[in-house]
Coordinates of C-alpha atoms and ligand atoms in Angstrom, one line a residue:
M759 CA 27.6 3.7 18.1
Q760 CA 30.0 6.6 17.9
R761 CA 29.2 8.7 14.9
N762 CA 32.1 10.5 13.2
I763 CA 32.9 11.6 9.7
D764 CA 35.4 8.8 9.0
T765 CA 33.2 5.9 10.1
L766 CA 30.2 7.4 8.4
T767 CA 32.0 8.0 5.2
K768 CA 33.5 4.5 5.1
T769 CA 30.3 2.8 6.1
I770 CA 28.3 4.6 3.4
H771 CA 30.9 4.1 0.6
K772 CA 31.1 0.4 1.4
Y773 CA 27.3 0.1 1.4
L774 CA 27.1 1.8 -2.0
E775 CA 29.9 -0.5 -3.3
R776 CA 27.9 -3.6 -2.1
N777 CA 25.0 -2.3 -4.1
S778 CA 27.0 -1.4 -7.2
L779 CA 26.2 2.3 -6.8
T780 CA 29.7 3.8 -6.6
T781 CA 31.0 6.3 -9.1
D782 CA 34.7 7.3 -9.6
T783 CA 34.5 10.8 -8.4
P784 CA 31.3 11.4 -6.5
P785 CA 30.4 15.1 -6.3
W786 CA 29.5 14.8 -2.6
E787 CA 31.1 14.2 0.8
I788 CA 29.8 13.8 4.3
K789 CA 30.7 16.7 6.7
K790 CA 29.5 18.2 10.0
S791 CA 26.6 20.5 9.3
D792 CA 25.9 23.9 10.9
L793 CA 22.4 22.6 11.4
G794 CA 23.7 20.1 13.9
G795 CA 24.8 16.5 13.2
F796 CA 26.1 15.6 9.8
G797 CA 25.1 16.6 6.3
V798 CA 26.1 16.0 2.6
F799 CA 28.1 18.7 0.8
A800 CA 29.1 19.4 -2.8
T801 CA 32.8 18.7 -3.5
R802 CA 32.6 20.6 -6.8
P803 CA 30.1 22.8 -8.6
I804 CA 27.1 20.8 -9.6
E805 CA 25.0 21.9 -12.6
T806 CA 21.2 21.9 -12.5
G807 CA 19.8 18.5 -13.5
E808 CA 23.1 16.7 -12.8
L809 CA 22.9 13.3 -11.1
I810 CA 24.4 13.7 -7.5
F811 CA 23.9 10.1 -6.2
K812 CA 21.9 7.0 -6.4
D813 CA 21.0 5.1 -3.3
Y814 CA 19.3 1.8 -2.4
P815 CA 17.1 1.1 0.6
V816 CA 18.8 -1.0 3.4
I817 CA 15.2 -1.6 4.7
L818 CA 12.1 -1.3 2.5
G819 CA 8.7 -2.3 3.7
P820 CA 5.0 -1.4 4.1
R821 CA 3.9 1.8 5.8
A822 CA 2.1 1.3 9.1
A823 CA -0.3 4.3 9.0
L824 CA -4.0 3.5 9.2
T825 CA -4.6 5.4 6.0
C826 CA -2.2 3.3 4.0
P827 CA -3.7 0.4 2.1
V828 CA -2.5 -3.2 2.8
L829 CA 0.0 -4.3 0.0
C830 CA 1.6 -7.6 -0.9
V831 CA 4.7 -7.9 1.2
N832 CA 6.8 -9.1 -1.7
C833 CA 5.8 -7.0 -4.8
Y834 CA 3.7 -4.3 -3.1
S835 CA 0.7 -4.9 -5.4
N836 CA -2.7 -4.1 -3.9
E837 CA -4.6 -6.7 -5.9
N838 CA -5.5 -10.4 -5.2
L839 CA -4.2 -10.3 -1.7
K840 CA -4.4 -13.6 0.3
P841 CA -2.9 -14.6 3.6
C842 CA 0.3 -16.7 3.4
E843 CA -0.3 -20.4 2.8
K844 CA 2.0 -21.3 5.6
E845 CA -0.2 -19.2 7.9
C846 CA 2.4 -16.7 9.1
G847 CA -0.3 -14.1 8.7
L848 CA 1.4 -11.9 6.1
Q849 CA -0.6 -10.9 2.9
L850 CA 0.7 -11.9 -0.6
C851 CA -0.7 -11.7 -4.1
S852 CA 0.6 -14.7 -6.0
S853 CA 2.4 -18.1 -5.6
K854 CA 5.5 -16.4 -7.0
C855 CA 5.5 -13.9 -4.1
Q856 CA 4.6 -16.7 -1.7
N857 CA 7.6 -18.7 -2.8
S858 CA 10.1 -15.8 -2.9
S859 CA 13.2 -16.4 -0.8
S860 CA 12.7 -13.1 1.1
H861 CA 9.2 -14.1 2.1
Q862 CA 10.3 -17.6 3.2
K863 CA 12.8 -16.0 5.7
E864 CA 10.4 -13.5 7.3
C865 CA 7.6 -16.1 7.3
K866 CA 9.8 -18.5 9.3
I867 CA 10.7 -15.8 12.0
I868 CA 7.0 -14.8 12.4
R869 CA 5.8 -18.4 12.7
Q870 CA 8.4 -19.0 15.5
W871 CA 7.0 -16.1 17.4
Q872 CA 3.3 -16.9 16.9
T873 CA 1.2 -17.7 20.0
Q874 CA -2.2 -17.5 18.2
K875 CA -3.6 -17.6 14.6
I876 CA -3.2 -14.3 12.8
T877 CA -6.1 -13.9 10.4
G878 CA -8.5 -11.1 9.2
E879 CA -7.8 -7.7 10.7
L880 CA -4.8 -9.1 12.6
S881 CA -3.2 -10.3 9.4
E882 CA -3.6 -6.7 8.0
K883 CA -2.0 -5.3 11.1
L884 CA 1.0 -7.7 10.9
T885 CA 1.5 -6.9 7.2
K886 CA 1.7 -3.2 8.1
V887 CA 4.3 -3.6 10.8
L888 CA 6.7 -5.8 8.8
S889 CA 9.4 -3.2 8.2
P890 CA 11.1 -3.4 11.6
I891 CA 10.9 -7.3 11.5
R892 CA 12.9 -7.1 8.2
S893 CA 15.7 -5.4 10.1
L894 CA 16.4 -8.7 12.0
L895 CA 17.2 -10.4 8.7
L896 CA 19.9 -7.8 7.7
S897 CA 23.6 -8.9 7.3
D898 CA 25.9 -7.6 10.1
E899 CA 27.3 -5.1 7.6
D900 CA 23.9 -3.7 6.8
K901 CA 23.0 -3.6 10.5
T902 CA 26.1 -1.4 11.0
V903 CA 24.8 0.9 8.3
V904 CA 21.5 1.3 10.2
K905 CA 23.3 1.9 13.4
C906 CA 25.3 4.8 12.0
L907 CA 22.1 6.8 11.1
K908 CA 20.5 9.4 13.3
A909 CA 17.8 8.2 15.7
H910 CA 15.5 10.5 17.7
K911 CA 14.6 9.0 21.0
S912 CA 11.1 9.5 22.2
E913 CA 8.2 7.4 23.3
Q914 CA 6.2 7.7 20.1
H915 CA 8.7 5.6 18.2
G916 CA 8.3 1.8 18.2
F917 CA 4.4 1.6 18.2
E918 CA 4.9 -1.1 15.5
V919 CA 6.6 -3.3 18.2
D920 CA 3.8 -2.5 20.7
I921 CA 1.3 -3.8 18.1
M922 CA 3.4 -7.0 17.6
K923 CA 3.5 -7.6 21.4
N924 CA 0.2 -6.4 22.6
I925 CA -2.2 -7.0 19.8
L926 CA -0.6 -9.8 17.8
H927 CA 0.9 -11.5 20.9
L928 CA 4.1 -12.4 19.2
N929 CA 6.6 -13.9 21.5
I930 CA 9.6 -11.7 20.6
K931 CA 13.0 -12.1 22.3
E932 CA 14.3 -9.2 24.3
D933 CA 17.4 -8.5 22.1
E934 CA 15.1 -8.6 19.0
E935 CA 12.7 -6.2 20.6
I936 CA 15.5 -3.7 21.6
F937 CA 16.9 -3.8 18.0
M938 CA 13.5 -3.4 16.4
R939 CA 12.6 -0.4 18.6
F940 CA 15.9 1.2 17.7
V941 CA 15.2 0.6 14.0
C942 CA 11.7 2.2 14.4
S943 CA 13.3 5.3 15.7
V944 CA 15.9 5.4 12.9
M945 CA 13.1 4.9 10.3
D946 CA 10.9 7.6 11.9
S947 CA 13.9 10.0 11.7
N948 CA 15.1 9.1 8.2
A949 CA 12.8 7.0 6.1
F950 CA 11.4 8.2 2.8
E951 CA 8.0 7.5 1.3
V952 CA 8.8 5.4 -1.8
I953 CA 6.5 5.3 -4.8
V954 CA 5.9 1.9 -6.2
G955 CA 3.7 0.7 -9.1
N956 CA 3.1 2.8 -12.2
E957 CA 1.3 5.8 -13.5
D958 CA -2.1 4.1 -13.3
N959 CA -1.7 2.2 -10.0
Q960 CA 0.6 3.8 -7.5
S961 CA 1.1 3.0 -3.9
S962 CA 3.8 3.9 -1.4
V963 CA 6.0 2.0 1.0
K964 CA 8.8 3.3 3.2
G965 CA 12.5 3.0 2.6
L966 CA 15.6 3.7 4.6
Y967 CA 18.2 5.1 2.2
P968 CA 21.6 5.5 4.0
L969 CA 23.1 8.3 2.0
G970 CA 19.8 9.9 1.3
S971 CA 19.2 9.9 5.1
L972 CA 22.3 12.0 5.7
A973 CA 21.1 15.0 3.7
N974 CA 19.5 17.7 5.8
H975 CA 16.3 19.5 5.0
S976 CA 15.6 23.0 3.5
C977 CA 12.2 24.4 2.5
V978 CA 14.1 25.6 -0.6
P979 CA 16.0 22.4 -1.4
N980 CA 18.7 22.4 -4.1
T981 CA 17.9 18.8 -5.1
T982 CA 15.0 16.7 -6.3
H983 CA 14.6 13.0 -5.9
V984 CA 12.6 10.2 -7.6
F985 CA 12.4 6.4 -7.2
D986 CA 12.9 4.1 -10.2
E987 CA 11.2 0.8 -10.7
H988 CA 13.8 -1.1 -8.6
Q989 CA 13.3 1.4 -5.7
H990 CA 16.6 3.1 -6.2
M991 CA 16.5 6.7 -5.0
I992 CA 17.9 9.1 -7.7
V993 CA 19.0 12.5 -6.4
R994 CA 19.7 15.3 -8.9
A995 CA 20.4 19.0 -8.6
A996 CA 17.2 21.1 -8.8
T997 CA 19.4 24.3 -9.0
F998 CA 23.0 25.0 -9.5
I999 CA 25.0 24.0 -6.4
P1000 CA 28.3 25.7 -5.8
E1001 CA 31.3 23.8 -4.5
G1002 CA 31.2 23.4 -0.7
A1003 CA 27.5 24.1 -0.4
E1004 CA 25.3 21.8 1.6
I1005 CA 23.0 19.5 -0.4
F1006 CA 19.4 19.6 0.8
H1007 CA 16.3 17.6 0.4
S1008 CA 12.9 18.8 1.4
Y1009 CA 11.0 16.7 4.0
S1010 CA 7.9 18.8 3.7
R1011 CA 5.5 20.1 1.0
F1012 CA 6.5 23.2 -1.0
I1013 CA 3.0 24.6 -1.1
W1014 CA 2.5 24.8 2.6
G1015 CA 3.1 28.0 4.5
T1016 CA 5.9 28.5 7.0
A1017 CA 3.8 27.7 10.1
T1018 CA 2.4 24.5 8.6
R1019 CA 5.8 23.3 7.3
R1020 CA 7.5 24.0 10.6
F1021 CA 4.8 22.3 12.6
H1022 CA 4.9 19.3 10.4
L1023 CA 8.7 19.1 10.6
Y1024 CA 8.7 19.4 14.3
R1025 CA 6.1 16.7 14.7
T1026 CA 7.6 14.3 12.3
K1027 CA 11.4 15.0 12.4
H1028 CA 11.7 16.8 15.7
F1029 CA 13.4 20.1 14.6
L1030 CA 12.3 23.6 14.0
C1031 CA 13.4 24.7 10.6
K1032 CA 15.3 28.0 10.3
C1033 CA 16.1 27.9 6.5
Q1034 CA 16.1 31.0 4.4
R1035 CA 12.5 30.6 3.4
C1036 CA 11.3 30.1 7.0
Q1037 CA 13.2 33.2 8.0
D1038 CA 11.6 35.4 5.4
P1039 CA 8.1 36.8 6.4
T1040 CA 7.0 37.0 2.8
E1041 CA 8.6 33.6 1.7
F1042 CA 10.6 35.3 -1.1
G1043 CA 7.6 37.5 -2.0
S1044 CA 5.3 34.5 -2.5
Y1045 CA 3.1 35.3 0.5
V1046 CA 2.1 31.7 0.9
S1047 CA 1.3 32.2 4.6
S1048 CA -0.4 35.6 4.4
I1049 CA -4.0 36.6 5.0
L1050 CA -5.7 39.8 4.0
C1051 CA -6.0 42.7 6.5
K1052 CA -9.5 43.0 8.0
V1053 CA -9.0 46.7 8.6
C1054 CA -7.7 48.1 5.3
K1055 CA -9.0 45.1 3.3
K1056 CA -6.1 45.3 0.9
G1057 CA -2.8 44.9 2.8
K1058 CA -1.2 41.5 3.3
V1059 CA -0.8 40.4 6.9
I1060 CA 2.6 38.6 7.5
P1061 CA 4.4 37.4 10.6
I1062 CA 6.8 40.0 12.1
D1063 CA 9.2 37.2 13.0
P1064 CA 8.2 33.9 11.4
L1065 CA 10.6 31.9 13.6
V1066 CA 8.7 33.0 16.7
N1067 CA 5.9 30.4 17.0
N1068 CA 3.3 32.6 18.7
G1069 CA 4.6 36.0 17.6
K1070 CA 2.5 38.9 16.3
W1071 CA 1.6 39.4 12.7
Q1072 CA 1.3 42.8 10.9
C1073 CA -0.4 44.3 7.9
E1074 CA 2.1 45.5 5.3
G1075 CA -0.3 48.1 4.2
C1076 CA -1.8 49.8 7.2
G1077 CA 0.5 48.5 10.0
E1078 CA -2.4 46.8 11.9
I1079 CA -1.1 44.3 14.4
V1080 CA -2.8 40.9 14.4
N1081 CA -2.6 38.1 16.9
R1082 CA -1.2 34.7 15.7
E1083 CA -4.3 33.0 17.1
D1084 CA -6.5 35.0 14.8
V1085 CA -4.5 34.0 11.8
A1086 CA -4.4 30.4 12.9
G1087 CA -8.2 30.5 13.4
I1088 CA -8.8 31.6 9.8
S1089 CA -6.3 29.0 8.5
S1090 CA -7.9 26.1 10.4
L1091 CA -11.4 27.1 9.3
L1092 CA -10.3 27.2 5.7
G1093 CA -8.3 24.0 6.1
A1094 CA -11.5 22.2 7.3
A1095 CA -13.5 23.6 4.4
L1096 CA -10.8 22.4 2.0
N1097 CA -11.1 18.8 3.3
S1098 CA -14.8 18.8 3.0
F1099 CA -14.9 19.0 -0.8
T1100 CA -15.5 15.9 -2.8
T1101 CA -14.3 15.3 -6.4
E1102 CA -17.6 16.2 -7.9
D1103 CA -17.6 19.6 -6.1
I1104 CA -15.5 21.4 -8.7
D1105 CA -18.0 24.3 -9.3
H1106 CA -18.3 24.6 -5.6
M1107 CA -14.5 24.7 -5.1
L1108 CA -14.1 27.4 -7.8
R1109 CA -16.9 29.5 -6.2
F1110 CA -15.2 29.0 -2.8
I1111 CA -11.9 30.3 -4.2
E1112 CA -13.5 33.3 -5.8
K1113 CA -16.1 34.3 -3.3
K1114 CA -14.6 33.3 0.0
L1115 CA -10.8 32.5 -0.1
L1116 CA -9.7 35.5 -2.1
T1117 CA -11.6 37.9 0.3
L1118 CA -9.8 36.5 3.3
V1119 CA -6.3 35.5 2.2
S1120 CA -3.8 36.5 -0.5
E1121 CA -3.8 34.9 -3.9
N1122 CA -0.9 32.5 -3.2
N1123 CA -2.0 31.5 0.3
E1124 CA -1.5 27.8 1.0
T1125 CA -5.3 27.1 1.0
V1126 CA -5.8 28.7 -2.4
I1127 CA -2.8 26.8 -3.8
E1128 CA -3.9 23.5 -2.2
L1129 CA -7.3 23.8 -3.8
K1130 CA -5.9 24.8 -7.2
Y1131 CA -3.6 21.8 -7.0
K1132 CA -6.5 19.5 -6.1
I1133 CA -8.5 20.8 -9.1
I1134 CA -5.6 20.3 -11.5
W1135 CA -5.5 16.6 -10.6
I1136 CA -9.2 16.2 -11.0
V1137 CA -9.6 18.0 -14.3
G1138 CA -8.4 15.7 -17.1
H1139 CA -8.1 12.7 -14.8
Q1140 CA -11.2 11.8 -12.8
K1141 CA -14.4 10.2 -13.9
G1142 CA -16.7 12.8 -15.3
F1143 CA -13.8 15.2 -15.9
T1144 CA -11.8 13.4 -18.5
W1145 CA -10.2 15.4 -21.4
T1146 CA -13.1 14.9 -23.8
E1147 CA -15.8 15.4 -21.2
L1148 CA -14.6 18.7 -19.9
S1149 CA -16.3 22.1 -20.5
D1150 CA -14.1 24.6 -22.3
S1151 CA -14.2 26.8 -19.2
L1152 CA -12.8 24.1 -16.9
L1153 CA -10.1 23.3 -19.5
Y1154 CA -9.0 27.0 -19.5
T1155 CA -9.2 27.1 -15.7
K1156 CA -6.9 24.1 -15.4
E1157 CA -4.4 25.7 -17.8
K1158 CA -4.4 28.9 -15.8
F1159 CA -4.0 27.1 -12.5
C1160 CA -1.0 25.1 -13.9
R1161 CA 0.6 28.4 -14.9
D1162 CA -0.2 30.0 -11.5
L1163 CA 1.5 27.2 -9.7
L1164 CA 4.5 27.1 -12.0
S1165 CA 5.0 30.8 -11.5
L1166 CA 4.7 30.3 -7.7
L1167 CA 7.4 27.6 -7.8
E1168 CA 9.7 30.0 -9.7
T1169 CA 9.0 32.7 -7.0
L1170 CA 10.0 30.2 -4.4
K1171 CA 13.2 29.5 -6.3
L1172 CA 12.5 25.7 -6.4
G1173 CA 14.2 25.2 -9.8
Q1174 CA 13.8 21.8 -11.5
C1175 CA 11.7 20.3 -8.7
K1176 CA 9.4 17.3 -9.3
M1177 CA 6.3 19.4 -9.0
R1178 CA 7.5 21.5 -11.8
G1179 CA 7.9 18.4 -14.0
L1180 CA 4.4 17.2 -13.2
L1181 CA 2.8 20.6 -13.8
L1182 CA 4.6 21.1 -17.1
H1183 CA 3.2 17.8 -18.3
E1184 CA -0.3 18.8 -17.2
L1185 CA 0.0 22.1 -18.9
C1186 CA 1.1 20.5 -22.1
S1187 CA -1.9 18.1 -21.9
C1188 CA -4.2 21.2 -21.6
Y1189 CA -2.6 22.7 -24.7
K1190 CA -3.0 19.5 -26.6
E1191 CA -6.7 19.4 -25.8
M1192 CA -7.2 23.1 -26.5
R1193 CA -5.6 22.6 -29.9
R1194 CA -7.8 19.6 -30.6
R1195 CA -10.9 21.6 -29.9
E1196 CA -9.8 24.6 -31.9
E1197 CA -9.0 22.5 -34.9
K1198 CA -12.2 20.6 -34.6
S1199 CA -14.2 23.8 -34.7
G1200 CA -12.3 24.9 -37.9
H1201 CA -9.9 27.4 -36.2
V1202 CA -6.2 27.6 -36.8
S1203 CA -4.6 27.1 -33.4
K1204 CA -1.9 29.5 -32.1
I1205 CA -0.5 26.7 -29.9
R1206 CA 2.7 25.6 -31.6
D1207 CA 4.1 22.1 -31.8
N1208 CA 7.5 23.3 -30.8
D1209 CA 6.3 24.9 -27.6
M1210 CA 4.5 21.7 -26.6
R1211 CA 7.5 19.7 -27.4
N1212 CA 9.7 21.9 -25.3
L1213 CA 7.3 21.7 -22.3
L1214 CA 7.2 17.9 -22.6
Q1215 CA 11.0 17.6 -23.0
E1216 CA 11.6 19.7 -19.9
A1217 CA 9.1 17.6 -17.9
A1218 CA 10.8 14.4 -19.2
D1219 CA 14.2 15.7 -18.1
I1220 CA 12.9 16.6 -14.6
L1221 CA 11.1 13.3 -14.1
M1222 CA 13.9 11.1 -15.5
Y1223 CA 13.9 7.7 -13.9
D1224 CA 10.6 8.3 -12.0
V1225 CA 8.7 5.0 -11.9
G1226 CA 5.4 7.0 -11.6
A1227 CA 6.1 9.2 -14.6
P1228 CA 3.4 9.2 -17.3
A1229 CA 4.0 6.9 -20.3
E1230 CA 4.2 9.9 -22.6
I1231 CA 7.1 11.2 -20.5
K1232 CA 8.9 7.9 -20.3
N1233 CA 8.8 7.6 -24.1
L1234 CA 11.1 10.7 -24.3
W1235 CA 13.8 9.3 -22.0
P1236 CA 17.0 8.1 -23.6
D1237 CA 17.0 4.3 -24.3
E1238 CA 19.6 3.5 -21.6
I1239 CA 17.3 5.1 -18.9
K1240 CA 14.2 3.3 -20.2
K1241 CA 16.1 0.0 -19.7
F1242 CA 17.6 1.0 -16.4
Ligands
SAM2117 C1 17.3 12.6 7.9 S1 18.3 13.3 9.2 C2 19.5 14.2 8.4 C3 20.9 13.9 8.8 C4 21.3 14.3 10.2 N1 21.6 15.7 10.3 C5 22.4 13.4 10.7 O1 23.3 13.9 11.4 O2 22.4 12.2 10.4 C6 17.1 14.3 9.8 C7 17.4 15.0 11.1 O3 18.5 16.0 10.9 C8 18.2 17.2 11.5 N2 17.9 18.2 10.5 C9 17.7 18.0 9.2 N3 17.4 19.2 8.6 C10 17.5 20.2 9.5 C11 17.2 21.6 9.5 N4 16.9 22.2 8.4 N5 17.3 22.2 10.7 C12 17.6 21.6 11.9 N6 17.8 20.2 12.0 C13 17.8 19.5 10.8 C14 17.0 16.9 12.4 O4 17.4 16.4 13.6 C15 16.3 15.8 11.6 O5 15.4 15.0 12.4

């Protein structure tokens, strides 16, 4: 299909209209992007926190990765799963899901294709490759929407169809196979990981959001997005966006260093990012990629040109030149150590940061940050480390780590990003527990109600609409959003 601005704009507007998601004067338009292809641009200045658009998935379904758990194909619950009563092989959790009209349709298609019984492991495999099958049930108008999105062509796309044919032995017609392979490459280029469930039981599926798909990537995005309980994508400004500026998402993790982000983007989205952050050897003075100089022991070693993959690195202090392989060697060694820690290893993790990491890399290096982030989500949450079980020292450590990461996000100019919202909430929970302990031991706490309220309110504003937001945060949303 020929992609041009007029067709894309009309197709996307009609799609939003069909899903009751249009607004009178949307603050965005689709234009050619300097990055290649198309992008979404601001038609007027957009204030921080302002809603830019809402989108709905044209295809939503299970994720196929081995590491993803099997979920009910109708409601995405991970409990009480049973194979379909009509023996199509898909997994469902209740008779309500079994009898849903959407399941009836896909069940019929799969049964027509079956050449053998699909049970046990095969049933799990079928459930995971359902998303492209769903594309066959789209209306012609929605198929047109999918066809106007970007698709990268390479052999790695369409492994779901290989599983259907070679492992499940489904007898698929040629035209169906061609369309599903195309849909797989569109989904690989554009789909988002969508959070479903709630604070206590979250899973993720993948969704193809037509307008969301047209926004390009920056490692310093000016938007933040969340998913509500009906799987709408809600995109808001994380920073002020001037009129005419391109509107960016991030397809990668903020706490990764430049080489890690660029490698991930290349592998998953097939492009080498050249955004402002990627171009800056110090990443806006955050030094997320840098290691410490082995010669002068103090200077930070940074890439001379971060956009050159195998380029040299240099110590900012003594000028020592370091090969990229030496830096990569340290990073992969530390990465492997990071993955070896279990939840109970907190003391070990803290010692590792102090005694090992901080002698090799700078304080904001991605491995230090990753470990601090991991600890933040164990302390106060996991068995053995709940708020009342914690030692004072771990509680203060968590509070410090929250502040360290919030300060890093500011250095990285990430504005009102989702990670900030989550960290503000965690910080507030630390303050609450610290105050409880101080008051219990007869001390007057210096932590003020007002400060905690402000932290919580900012977190609630940032995480507005987010289905996975903690209940405490949801309680602070305006009533019309709670009911949304
Ligand atoms: C989800 S699409 C974004 C919209 C796309 N530009 C289009 O024309 O439909 C993702 C693809 O856009 C391109 N892209 C997105 N961000 C980019 C960036 N920062 N630099 C270069 N290419 C980018 C890549 O080809 C990527 O695989």
